[in-house]
């Protein structure tokens, strides 16, 4: 036996996959417990219809689905395949859905999955039951198909068992034992099992199990309707379980699959039916299985009517059986993976459907055994990504139900979330409302995208309206605000950005250990630096300001940075980390006249020599004490000005009274994004993630390999010499061809990369797109094409930054 003692709770598709993957990596002192029988345990895996569509806007989710397909295709149980690779077909019955299928086709090209857009006739050839009079177009993915979930569980159980993993059926978990903040075992109704690591793969029971370890999971089990027809005469004589592609009719929230001479019909168009994990029946109490609730025929009436319209042959069939099956939903539609922030050794792998199950099993096995995941970028899936309000029961229930409703909706990248809103507002919110701010949401914060008060600035400017898709959640005011920032000065609300305070006599040494740059410099220094994982991948980019010998302020990207710092704290109490975001606020004052606004308001020296670029100082602006940092994310002269929340409104009013007579404005996130791309500034989570290293991402300047050891340094030294791809700046001459991100980039007919961030550059007069490309195509002047819906947009690799390469405006 090898490795620590691991107990996996739940033997469904995720628990079985994890047991298989972790034992293949040499950890075999593993016990898997489940309250139900094996391999059909009674959870979601046992009734799942098994449709595996790999298409997803998330690269990570697509890659985990692809791995699941590849793995399940290689598995069988006594000759019975675990995957029926019949392909997947999505059909469009409206012009809007035709356009959406083109976007989805682009995602697949970006992520390296083969797919093809089909005509009506080609859709009928793939699935002869569809009505050609109703279908306008289709998207076909030949590697999609049907996962035989229970067989997949059994196959992986067998493999893991051969390596020494122990599976215990009919063991109900009663408690997760812990001592001094670490797990020690799992108590079941048949005794206690000691453990060094416990992984909760309990699916719809996940919130109940997690609470045993003091963890709050933002997961809601919701019922989803699945019905089976009796024989369809048109399918008479079909002896194979499935011969036609799995089918999605997303305009009506429906999907279909073969079952010999009948069909399975899944429906998301009914009312949300949430269930508390505490109310799910036990295996022995349930009539069929705990995850199956009684079919509500009235909720299915519209689905059956629409089915008979799309598939006319079903008019000669009847619905013979149906269920309301429970599945897990989360507030952002993504899985919950990772270790508890409070109990060491308690991990979760939750809200995972069959589609991504084997991929999640592999990801978790790598994370546990190696300390990081090398196969997938997990920043979107880390369970510690949430802010405190996102764990509130009211919020979780509302957003989980909303995500159920929107499963098949056409969602714009900027589309704001629904209720509950607003949740978090900066101290400037009232003033922003008075100025006609159009708000979008960022981590719960209401953040202005533009201000209607600036509509008069549009007059006299040549502003090209982008294409219809890019013009959603856009206004010509965005362009005017961006140009005015470069001309005079603007106030930007930067409160939504995470701020951490690191203090204590060991704070400097602590940050030096985690950061790639030298941050423990003189008081007043500000450093742009990176946080790396142990494999050299970028976990975040941050700014570190030294405000006192034992006090630092860190400008971070989100809660995962706080979690990373917290997990690395020394045990001797010499360092404290605190999230100061809720009690503080920030205004970015930027533009060529920024000093004209600020200097008359203070006795502090804000001259070019008094407060140099990337320096910080404490000062009073009028009657407001601030921490001023000479930084600018828009590439203009200016400062980030921080104060406490109670004084935020006073700071806003003071600056606004001084800026307005000088032609100053308030500006929103739309302008901000355009300006930062002109300057080539990266955005973590969009332009670069865990899978990228600094040299690929163009931020190698933030790495100081001559400093003492830091997390990821050894791996980075190996990776530096083998850069094969680069984050590359592209410009687009066509003013209407503004892309949005995640589109494929082509060299000839071959997809070679994908777009990350994009916007129109209102100063340079061109579209801008950053994209990951092979290094040989990243040379300035290289011509590539971006696949944008049904267009091929010509783009040219450009040197960066596109604006003010001499940095004269920033340093002025």
mmCIF file with all atom_site columns, N, CA and C in Angstrom, residues 127-191:
data_model
loop_
_atom_site.group_PDB
_atom_site.id
_atom_site.type_symbol
_atom_site.label_atom_id
_atom_site.label_alt_id
_atom_site.label_comp_id
_atom_site.label_asym_id
_atom_site.label_entity_id
_atom_site.label_seq_id
_atom_site.pdbx_PDB_ins_code
_atom_site.Cartn_x
_atom_site.Cartn_y
_atom_site.Cartn_z
_atom_site.occupancy
_atom_site.B_iso_or_equiv
_atom_site.pdbx_formal_charge
_atom_site.auth_seq_id
_atom_site.auth_comp_id
_atom_site.auth_asym_id
_atom_site.auth_atom_id
_atom_site.pdbx_PDB_model_num
ATOM 1   N N  . UNK A 1 127 ? -29.996 12.928 -38.669 1.00 0.00 ? 127 UNK A N  1
ATOM 2   C CA . UNK A 1 127 ? -31.089 12.513 -37.780 1.00 0.00 ? 127 UNK A CA 1
ATOM 3   C C  . UNK A 1 127 ? -32.395 12.587 -38.565 1.00 0.00 ? 127 UNK A C  1
ATOM 4   N N  . UNK A 1 128 ? -32.773 11.508 -39.246 1.00 0.00 ? 128 UNK A N  1
ATOM 5   C CA . UNK A 1 128 ? -33.918 11.546 -40.162 1.00 0.00 ? 128 UNK A CA 1
ATOM 6   C C  . UNK A 1 128 ? -35.261 11.862 -39.514 1.00 0.00 ? 128 UNK A C  1
ATOM 7   N N  . UNK A 1 129 ? -35.362 11.823 -38.192 1.00 0.00 ? 129 UNK A N  1
ATOM 8   C CA . UNK A 1 129 ? -36.635 12.121 -37.555 1.00 0.00 ? 129 UNK A CA 1
ATOM 9   C C  . UNK A 1 129 ? -36.956 13.614 -37.516 1.00 0.00 ? 129 UNK A C  1
ATOM 10  N N  . UNK A 1 130 ? -35.946 14.493 -37.673 1.00 0.00 ? 130 UNK A N  1
ATOM 11  C CA . UNK A 1 130 ? -36.213 15.924 -37.544 1.00 0.00 ? 130 UNK A CA 1
ATOM 12  C C  . UNK A 1 130 ? -36.980 16.435 -38.760 1.00 0.00 ? 130 UNK A C  1
ATOM 13  N N  . UNK A 1 131 ? -37.835 17.402 -38.510 1.00 0.00 ? 131 UNK A N  1
ATOM 14  C CA . UNK A 1 131 ? -38.664 17.987 -39.559 1.00 0.00 ? 131 UNK A CA 1
ATOM 15  C C  . UNK A 1 131 ? -37.860 19.036 -40.318 1.00 0.00 ? 131 UNK A C  1
ATOM 16  N N  . UNK A 1 132 ? -37.592 18.814 -41.595 1.00 0.00 ? 132 UNK A N  1
ATOM 17  C CA . UNK A 1 132 ? -36.788 19.787 -42.353 1.00 0.00 ? 132 UNK A CA 1
ATOM 18  C C  . UNK A 1 132 ? -37.461 21.146 -42.477 1.00 0.00 ? 132 UNK A C  1
ATOM 19  N N  . UNK A 1 133 ? -38.767 21.188 -42.325 1.00 0.00 ? 133 UNK A N  1
ATOM 20  C CA . UNK A 1 133 ? -39.457 22.475 -42.408 1.00 0.00 ? 133 UNK A CA 1
ATOM 21  C C  . UNK A 1 133 ? -39.220 23.331 -41.161 1.00 0.00 ? 133 UNK A C  1
ATOM 22  N N  . UNK A 1 134 ? -38.747 22.688 -40.101 1.00 0.00 ? 134 UNK A N  1
ATOM 23  C CA . UNK A 1 134 ? -38.558 23.416 -38.836 1.00 0.00 ? 134 UNK A CA 1
ATOM 24  C C  . UNK A 1 134 ? -37.097 23.774 -38.597 1.00 0.00 ? 134 UNK A C  1
ATOM 25  N N  . UNK A 1 135 ? -36.196 22.948 -39.090 1.00 0.00 ? 135 UNK A N  1
ATOM 26  C CA . UNK A 1 135 ? -34.771 23.114 -38.788 1.00 0.00 ? 135 UNK A CA 1
ATOM 27  C C  . UNK A 1 135 ? -34.101 24.004 -39.837 1.00 0.00 ? 135 UNK A C  1
ATOM 28  N N  . UNK A 1 136 ? -33.369 25.011 -39.358 1.00 0.00 ? 136 UNK A N  1
ATOM 29  C CA . UNK A 1 136 ? -32.671 25.940 -40.247 1.00 0.00 ? 136 UNK A CA 1
ATOM 30  C C  . UNK A 1 136 ? -31.208 25.577 -40.448 1.00 0.00 ? 136 UNK A C  1
ATOM 31  N N  . UNK A 1 137 ? -30.592 25.005 -39.432 1.00 0.00 ? 137 UNK A N  1
ATOM 32  C CA . UNK A 1 137 ? -29.164 24.681 -39.506 1.00 0.00 ? 137 UNK A CA 1
ATOM 33  C C  . UNK A 1 137 ? -28.819 23.788 -38.330 1.00 0.00 ? 137 UNK A C  1
ATOM 34  N N  . UNK A 1 138 ? -27.582 23.299 -38.308 1.00 0.00 ? 138 UNK A N  1
ATOM 35  C CA . UNK A 1 138 ? -27.158 22.437 -37.213 1.00 0.00 ? 138 UNK A CA 1
ATOM 36  C C  . UNK A 1 138 ? -25.668 22.523 -36.968 1.00 0.00 ? 138 UNK A C  1
ATOM 37  N N  . UNK A 1 139 ? -25.254 21.995 -35.827 1.00 0.00 ? 139 UNK A N  1
ATOM 38  C CA . UNK A 1 139 ? -23.844 21.888 -35.454 1.00 0.00 ? 139 UNK A CA 1
ATOM 39  C C  . UNK A 1 139 ? -23.584 20.438 -35.068 1.00 0.00 ? 139 UNK A C  1
ATOM 40  N N  . UNK A 1 140 ? -22.633 19.813 -35.748 1.00 0.00 ? 140 UNK A N  1
ATOM 41  C CA . UNK A 1 140 ? -22.370 18.391 -35.541 1.00 0.00 ? 140 UNK A CA 1
ATOM 42  C C  . UNK A 1 140 ? -20.974 18.195 -34.961 1.00 0.00 ? 140 UNK A C  1
ATOM 43  N N  . UNK A 1 141 ? -20.893 17.427 -33.869 1.00 0.00 ? 141 UNK A N  1
ATOM 44  C CA . UNK A 1 141 ? -19.621 17.074 -33.244 1.00 0.00 ? 141 UNK A CA 1
ATOM 45  C C  . UNK A 1 141 ? -19.515 15.552 -33.264 1.00 0.00 ? 141 UNK A C  1
ATOM 46  N N  . UNK A 1 142 ? -18.689 14.994 -34.128 1.00 0.00 ? 142 UNK A N  1
ATOM 47  C CA . UNK A 1 142 ? -18.678 13.533 -34.301 1.00 0.00 ? 142 UNK A CA 1
ATOM 48  C C  . UNK A 1 142 ? -18.194 12.751 -33.098 1.00 0.00 ? 142 UNK A C  1
ATOM 49  N N  . UNK A 1 143 ? -17.444 13.384 -32.185 1.00 0.00 ? 143 UNK A N  1
ATOM 50  C CA . UNK A 1 143 ? -16.908 12.641 -31.033 1.00 0.00 ? 143 UNK A CA 1
ATOM 51  C C  . UNK A 1 143 ? -17.815 12.669 -29.822 1.00 0.00 ? 143 UNK A C  1
ATOM 52  N N  . UNK A 1 144 ? -18.918 13.422 -29.869 1.00 0.00 ? 144 UNK A N  1
ATOM 53  C CA . UNK A 1 144 ? -19.897 13.387 -28.781 1.00 0.00 ? 144 UNK A CA 1
ATOM 54  C C  . UNK A 1 144 ? -20.578 12.020 -28.739 1.00 0.00 ? 144 UNK A C  1
ATOM 55  N N  . UNK A 1 145 ? -21.376 11.796 -27.712 1.00 0.00 ? 145 UNK A N  1
ATOM 56  C CA . UNK A 1 145 ? -22.094 10.538 -27.658 1.00 0.00 ? 145 UNK A CA 1
ATOM 57  C C  . UNK A 1 145 ? -22.741 10.277 -26.319 1.00 0.00 ? 145 UNK A C  1
ATOM 58  N N  . UNK A 1 146 ? -23.023 9.009  -26.075 1.00 0.00 ? 146 UNK A N  1
ATOM 59  C CA . UNK A 1 146 ? -23.734 8.573  -24.878 1.00 0.00 ? 146 UNK A CA 1
ATOM 60  C C  . UNK A 1 146 ? -22.799 7.855  -23.919 1.00 0.00 ? 146 UNK A C  1
ATOM 61  N N  . UNK A 1 147 ? -22.680 8.386  -22.713 1.00 0.00 ? 147 UNK A N  1
ATOM 62  C CA . UNK A 1 147 ? -21.928 7.709  -21.662 1.00 0.00 ? 147 UNK A CA 1
ATOM 63  C C  . UNK A 1 147 ? -22.855 6.744  -20.944 1.00 0.00 ? 147 UNK A C  1
ATOM 64  N N  . UNK A 1 148 ? -22.413 5.508  -20.818 1.00 0.00 ? 148 UNK A N  1
ATOM 65  C CA . UNK A 1 148 ? -23.151 4.522  -20.034 1.00 0.00 ? 148 UNK A CA 1
ATOM 66  C C  . UNK A 1 148 ? -22.644 4.637  -18.604 1.00 0.00 ? 148 UNK A C  1
ATOM 67  N N  . UNK A 1 149 ? -23.302 5.531  -17.846 1.00 0.00 ? 149 UNK A N  1
ATOM 68  C CA . UNK A 1 149 ? -22.748 5.968  -16.567 1.00 0.00 ? 149 UNK A CA 1
ATOM 69  C C  . UNK A 1 149 ? -22.530 4.818  -15.588 1.00 0.00 ? 149 UNK A C  1
ATOM 70  N N  . UNK A 1 150 ? -23.517 3.960  -15.412 1.00 0.00 ? 150 UNK A N  1
ATOM 71  C CA . UNK A 1 150 ? -23.368 2.879  -14.437 1.00 0.00 ? 150 UNK A CA 1
ATOM 72  C C  . UNK A 1 150 ? -22.285 1.902  -14.866 1.00 0.00 ? 150 UNK A C  1
ATOM 73  N N  . UNK A 1 151 ? -22.217 1.615  -16.166 1.00 0.00 ? 151 UNK A N  1
ATOM 74  C CA . UNK A 1 151 ? -21.134 0.758  -16.659 1.00 0.00 ? 151 UNK A CA 1
ATOM 75  C C  . UNK A 1 151 ? -19.776 1.416  -16.442 1.00 0.00 ? 151 UNK A C  1
ATOM 76  N N  . UNK A 1 152 ? -19.695 2.736  -16.665 1.00 0.00 ? 152 UNK A N  1
ATOM 77  C CA . UNK A 1 152 ? -18.435 3.454  -16.453 1.00 0.00 ? 152 UNK A CA 1
ATOM 78  C C  . UNK A 1 152 ? -18.010 3.386  -14.989 1.00 0.00 ? 152 UNK A C  1
ATOM 79  N N  . UNK A 1 153 ? -18.978 3.496  -14.093 1.00 0.00 ? 153 UNK A N  1
ATOM 80  C CA . UNK A 1 153 ? -18.675 3.355  -12.668 1.00 0.00 ? 153 UNK A CA 1
ATOM 81  C C  . UNK A 1 153 ? -18.119 1.960  -12.398 1.00 0.00 ? 153 UNK A C  1
ATOM 82  N N  . UNK A 1 154 ? -18.773 0.954  -12.917 1.00 0.00 ? 154 UNK A N  1
ATOM 83  C CA . UNK A 1 154 ? -18.334 -0.416 -12.662 1.00 0.00 ? 154 UNK A CA 1
ATOM 84  C C  . UNK A 1 154 ? -16.945 -0.672 -13.238 1.00 0.00 ? 154 UNK A C  1
ATOM 85  N N  . UNK A 1 155 ? -16.693 -0.181 -14.445 1.00 0.00 ? 155 UNK A N  1
ATOM 86  C CA . UNK A 1 155 ? -15.384 -0.396 -15.067 1.00 0.00 ? 155 UNK A CA 1
ATOM 87  C C  . UNK A 1 155 ? -14.272 0.243  -14.251 1.00 0.00 ? 155 UNK A C  1
ATOM 88  N N  . UNK A 1 156 ? -14.509 1.435  -13.747 1.00 0.00 ? 156 UNK A N  1
ATOM 89  C CA . UNK A 1 156 ? -13.475 2.128  -12.984 1.00 0.00 ? 156 UNK A CA 1
ATOM 90  C C  . UNK A 1 156 ? -13.320 1.541  -11.587 1.00 0.00 ? 156 UNK A C  1
ATOM 91  N N  . UNK A 1 157 ? -14.421 1.044  -11.029 1.00 0.00 ? 157 UNK A N  1
ATOM 92  C CA . UNK A 1 157 ? -14.324 0.331  -9.753  1.00 0.00 ? 157 UNK A CA 1
ATOM 93  C C  . UNK A 1 157 ? -13.441 -0.901 -9.911  1.00 0.00 ? 157 UNK A C  1
ATOM 94  N N  . UNK A 1 158 ? -13.638 -1.634 -10.972 1.00 0.00 ? 158 UNK A N  1
ATOM 95  C CA . UNK A 1 158 ? -12.842 -2.840 -11.190 1.00 0.00 ? 158 UNK A CA 1
ATOM 96  C C  . UNK A 1 158 ? -11.361 -2.507 -11.314 1.00 0.00 ? 158 UNK A C  1
ATOM 97  N N  . UNK A 1 159 ? -11.041 -1.485 -12.070 1.00 0.00 ? 159 UNK A N  1
ATOM 98  C CA . UNK A 1 159 ? -9.631  -1.107 -12.247 1.00 0.00 ? 159 UNK A CA 1
ATOM 99  C C  . UNK A 1 159 ? -9.009  -0.684 -10.925 1.00 0.00 ? 159 UNK A C  1
ATOM 100 N N  . UNK A 1 160 ? -9.735  0.151  -10.179 1.00 0.00 ? 160 UNK A N  1
ATOM 101 C CA . UNK A 1 160 ? -9.206  0.622  -8.898  1.00 0.00 ? 160 UNK A CA 1
ATOM 102 C C  . UNK A 1 160 ? -9.068  -0.522 -7.905  1.00 0.00 ? 160 UNK A C  1
ATOM 103 N N  . UNK A 1 161 ? -10.039 -1.432 -7.898  1.00 0.00 ? 161 UNK A N  1
ATOM 104 C CA . UNK A 1 161 ? -9.990  -2.573 -6.980  1.00 0.00 ? 161 UNK A CA 1
ATOM 105 C C  . UNK A 1 161 ? -8.769  -3.439 -7.251  1.00 0.00 ? 161 UNK A C  1
ATOM 106 N N  . UNK A 1 162 ? -8.431  -3.620 -8.504  1.00 0.00 ? 162 UNK A N  1
ATOM 107 C CA . UNK A 1 162 ? -7.252  -4.413 -8.852  1.00 0.00 ? 162 UNK A CA 1
ATOM 108 C C  . UNK A 1 162 ? -5.969  -3.807 -8.301  1.00 0.00 ? 162 UNK A C  1
ATOM 109 N N  . UNK A 1 163 ? -5.983  -2.489 -8.057  1.00 0.00 ? 163 UNK A N  1
ATOM 110 C CA . UNK A 1 163 ? -4.792  -1.817 -7.507  1.00 0.00 ? 163 UNK A CA 1
ATOM 111 C C  . UNK A 1 163 ? -4.836  -1.748 -5.983  1.00 0.00 ? 163 UNK A C  1
ATOM 112 N N  . UNK A 1 164 ? -5.887  -2.261 -5.386  1.00 0.00 ? 164 UNK A N  1
ATOM 113 C CA . UNK A 1 164 ? -5.951  -2.297 -3.931  1.00 0.00 ? 164 UNK A CA 1
ATOM 114 C C  . UNK A 1 164 ? -6.939  -1.355 -3.294  1.00 0.00 ? 164 UNK A C  1
ATOM 115 N N  . UNK A 1 165 ? -7.670  -0.578 -4.094  1.00 0.00 ? 165 UNK A N  1
ATOM 116 C CA . UNK A 1 165 ? -8.673  0.323  -3.526  1.00 0.00 ? 165 UNK A CA 1
ATOM 117 C C  . UNK A 1 165 ? -9.831  -0.504 -2.978  1.00 0.00 ? 165 UNK A C  1
ATOM 118 N N  . UNK A 1 166 ? -10.341 -0.065 -1.825  1.00 0.00 ? 166 UNK A N  1
ATOM 119 C CA . UNK A 1 166 ? -11.450 -0.770 -1.169  1.00 0.00 ? 166 UNK A CA 1
ATOM 120 C C  . UNK A 1 166 ? -12.740 0.021  -1.371  1.00 0.00 ? 166 UNK A C  1
ATOM 121 N N  . UNK A 1 167 ? -13.796 -0.659 -1.840  1.00 0.00 ? 167 UNK A N  1
ATOM 122 C CA . UNK A 1 167 ? -15.107 -0.039 -2.022  1.00 0.00 ? 167 UNK A CA 1
ATOM 123 C C  . UNK A 1 167 ? -16.081 -0.644 -1.013  1.00 0.00 ? 167 UNK A C  1
ATOM 124 N N  . UNK A 1 168 ? -16.757 0.222  -0.264  1.00 0.00 ? 168 UNK A N  1
ATOM 125 C CA . UNK A 1 168 ? -17.689 -0.221 0.761   1.00 0.00 ? 168 UNK A CA 1
ATOM 126 C C  . UNK A 1 168 ? -19.082 0.296  0.444   1.00 0.00 ? 168 UNK A C  1
ATOM 127 N N  . UNK A 1 169 ? -19.943 -0.584 -0.031  1.00 0.00 ? 169 UNK A N  1
ATOM 128 C CA . UNK A 1 169 ? -21.335 -0.230 -0.294  1.00 0.00 ? 169 UNK A CA 1
ATOM 129 C C  . UNK A 1 169 ? -22.119 -0.236 1.017   1.00 0.00 ? 169 UNK A C  1
ATOM 130 N N  . UNK A 1 170 ? -23.278 0.418  0.970   1.00 0.00 ? 170 UNK A N  1
ATOM 131 C CA . UNK A 1 170 ? -24.182 0.434  2.121   1.00 0.00 ? 170 UNK A CA 1
ATOM 132 C C  . UNK A 1 170 ? -23.509 0.961  3.393   1.00 0.00 ? 170 UNK A C  1
ATOM 133 N N  . UNK A 1 171 ? -22.693 1.965  3.227   1.00 0.00 ? 171 UNK A N  1
ATOM 134 C CA . UNK A 1 171 ? -22.061 2.643  4.364   1.00 0.00 ? 171 UNK A CA 1
ATOM 135 C C  . UNK A 1 171 ? -22.508 4.103  4.339   1.00 0.00 ? 171 UNK A C  1
ATOM 136 N N  . UNK A 1 172 ? -23.419 4.467  5.207   1.00 0.00 ? 172 UNK A N  1
ATOM 137 C CA . UNK A 1 172 ? -23.892 5.842  5.269   1.00 0.00 ? 172 UNK A CA 1
ATOM 138 C C  . UNK A 1 172 ? -22.954 6.677  6.136   1.00 0.00 ? 172 UNK A C  1
ATOM 139 N N  . UNK A 1 173 ? -22.523 7.810  5.613   1.00 0.00 ? 173 UNK A N  1
ATOM 140 C CA . UNK A 1 173 ? -21.616 8.691  6.351   1.00 0.00 ? 173 UNK A CA 1
ATOM 141 C C  . UNK A 1 173 ? -22.424 9.508  7.353   1.00 0.00 ? 173 UNK A C  1
ATOM 142 N N  . UNK A 1 174 ? -21.999 9.452  8.601   1.00 0.00 ? 174 UNK A N  1
ATOM 143 C CA . UNK A 1 174 ? -22.665 10.177 9.682   1.00 0.00 ? 174 UNK A CA 1
ATOM 144 C C  . UNK A 1 174 ? -21.893 11.406 10.126  1.00 0.00 ? 174 UNK A C  1
ATOM 145 N N  . UNK A 1 175 ? -20.561 11.387 9.933   1.00 0.00 ? 175 UNK A N  1
ATOM 146 C CA . UNK A 1 175 ? -19.771 12.526 10.386  1.00 0.00 ? 175 UNK A CA 1
ATOM 147 C C  . UNK A 1 175 ? -18.391 12.472 9.744   1.00 0.00 ? 175 UNK A C  1
ATOM 148 N N  . UNK A 1 176 ? -17.781 13.640 9.606   1.00 0.00 ? 176 UNK A N  1
ATOM 149 C CA . UNK A 1 176 ? -16.380 13.757 9.199   1.00 0.00 ? 176 UNK A CA 1
ATOM 150 C C  . UNK A 1 176 ? -15.601 14.141 10.445  1.00 0.00 ? 176 UNK A C  1
ATOM 151 N N  . UNK A 1 177 ? -14.761 13.230 10.904  1.00 0.00 ? 177 UNK A N  1
ATOM 152 C CA . UNK A 1 177 ? -14.001 13.453 12.134  1.00 0.00 ? 177 UNK A CA 1
ATOM 153 C C  . UNK A 1 177 ? -12.833 14.402 11.869  1.00 0.00 ? 177 UNK A C  1
ATOM 154 N N  . UNK A 1 178 ? -12.534 15.234 12.847  1.00 0.00 ? 178 UNK A N  1
ATOM 155 C CA . UNK A 1 178 ? -11.420 16.172 12.712  1.00 0.00 ? 178 UNK A CA 1
ATOM 156 C C  . UNK A 1 178 ? -10.856 16.505 14.086  1.00 0.00 ? 178 UNK A C  1
ATOM 157 N N  . UNK A 1 179 ? -9.604  16.921 14.073  1.00 0.00 ? 179 UNK A N  1
ATOM 158 C CA . UNK A 1 179 ? -8.930  17.337 15.298  1.00 0.00 ? 179 UNK A CA 1
ATOM 159 C C  . UNK A 1 179 ? -7.905  18.406 14.954  1.00 0.00 ? 179 UNK A C  1
ATOM 160 N N  . UNK A 1 180 ? -7.923  19.488 15.691  1.00 0.00 ? 180 UNK A N  1
ATOM 161 C CA . UNK A 1 180 ? -6.976  20.589 15.516  1.00 0.00 ? 180 UNK A CA 1
ATOM 162 C C  . UNK A 1 180 ? -6.928  21.065 14.060  1.00 0.00 ? 180 UNK A C  1
ATOM 163 N N  . UNK A 1 181 ? -8.121  21.164 13.460  1.00 0.00 ? 181 UNK A N  1
ATOM 164 C CA . UNK A 1 181 ? -8.214  21.707 12.117  1.00 0.00 ? 181 UNK A CA 1
ATOM 165 C C  . UNK A 1 181 ? -7.839  20.763 11.004  1.00 0.00 ? 181 UNK A C  1
ATOM 166 N N  . UNK A 1 182 ? -7.718  19.472 11.278  1.00 0.00 ? 182 UNK A N  1
ATOM 167 C CA . UNK A 1 182 ? -7.387  18.499 10.243  1.00 0.00 ? 182 UNK A CA 1
ATOM 168 C C  . UNK A 1 182 ? -8.344  17.315 10.331  1.00 0.00 ? 182 UNK A C  1
ATOM 169 N N  . UNK A 1 183 ? -8.643  16.705 9.169   1.00 0.00 ? 183 UNK A N  1
ATOM 170 C CA . UNK A 1 183 ? -9.501  15.529 9.191   1.00 0.00 ? 183 UNK A CA 1
ATOM 171 C C  . UNK A 1 183 ? -8.736  14.356 9.791   1.00 0.00 ? 183 UNK A C  1
ATOM 172 N N  . UNK A 1 184 ? -9.483  13.513 10.464  1.00 0.00 ? 184 UNK A N  1
ATOM 173 C CA . UNK A 1 184 ? -8.871  12.298 11.034  1.00 0.00 ? 184 UNK A CA 1
ATOM 174 C C  . UNK A 1 184 ? -9.602  11.040 10.589  1.00 0.00 ? 184 UNK A C  1
ATOM 175 N N  . UNK A 1 185 ? -10.799 11.192 10.032  1.00 0.00 ? 185 UNK A N  1
ATOM 176 C CA . UNK A 1 185 ? -11.510 10.004 9.602   1.00 0.00 ? 185 UNK A CA 1
ATOM 177 C C  . UNK A 1 185 ? -12.943 10.304 9.233   1.00 0.00 ? 185 UNK A C  1
ATOM 178 N N  . UNK A 1 186 ? -13.666 9.248  8.878   1.00 0.00 ? 186 UNK A N  1
ATOM 179 C CA . UNK A 1 186 ? -15.073 9.336  8.507   1.00 0.00 ? 186 UNK A CA 1
ATOM 180 C C  . UNK A 1 186 ? -15.844 8.334  9.352   1.00 0.00 ? 186 UNK A C  1
ATOM 181 N N  . UNK A 1 187 ? -16.900 8.813  9.994   1.00 0.00 ? 187 UNK A N  1
ATOM 182 C CA . UNK A 1 187 ? -17.757 7.936  10.771  1.00 0.00 ? 187 UNK A CA 1
ATOM 183 C C  . UNK A 1 187 ? -18.933 7.495  9.913   1.00 0.00 ? 187 UNK A C  1
ATOM 184 N N  . UNK A 1 188 ? -19.114 6.188  9.763   1.00 0.00 ? 188 UNK A N  1
ATOM 185 C CA . UNK A 1 188 ? -20.246 5.648  9.036   1.00 0.00 ? 188 UNK A CA 1
ATOM 186 C C  . UNK A 1 188 ? -21.148 4.882  9.990   1.00 0.00 ? 188 UNK A C  1
ATOM 187 N N  . UNK A 1 189 ? -22.292 4.440  9.482   1.00 0.00 ? 189 UNK A N  1
ATOM 188 C CA . UNK A 1 189 ? -23.204 3.656  10.329  1.00 0.00 ? 189 UNK A CA 1
ATOM 189 C C  . UNK A 1 189 ? -22.658 2.265  10.620  1.00 0.00 ? 189 UNK A C  1
ATOM 190 N N  . UNK A 1 190 ? -21.495 1.953  10.008  1.00 0.00 ? 190 UNK A N  1
ATOM 191 C CA . UNK A 1 190 ? -20.872 0.663  10.277  1.00 0.00 ? 190 UNK A CA 1
ATOM 192 C C  . UNK A 1 190 ? -19.474 0.813  10.867  1.00 0.00 ? 190 UNK A C  1
ATOM 193 N N  . UNK A 1 191 ? -19.211 1.969  11.433  1.00 0.00 ? 191 UNK A N  1
ATOM 194 C CA . UNK A 1 191 ? -17.932 2.166  12.094  1.00 0.00 ? 191 UNK A CA 1
ATOM 195 C C  . UNK A 1 191 ? -17.156 3.332  11.526  1.00 0.00 ? 191 UNK A C  1
#
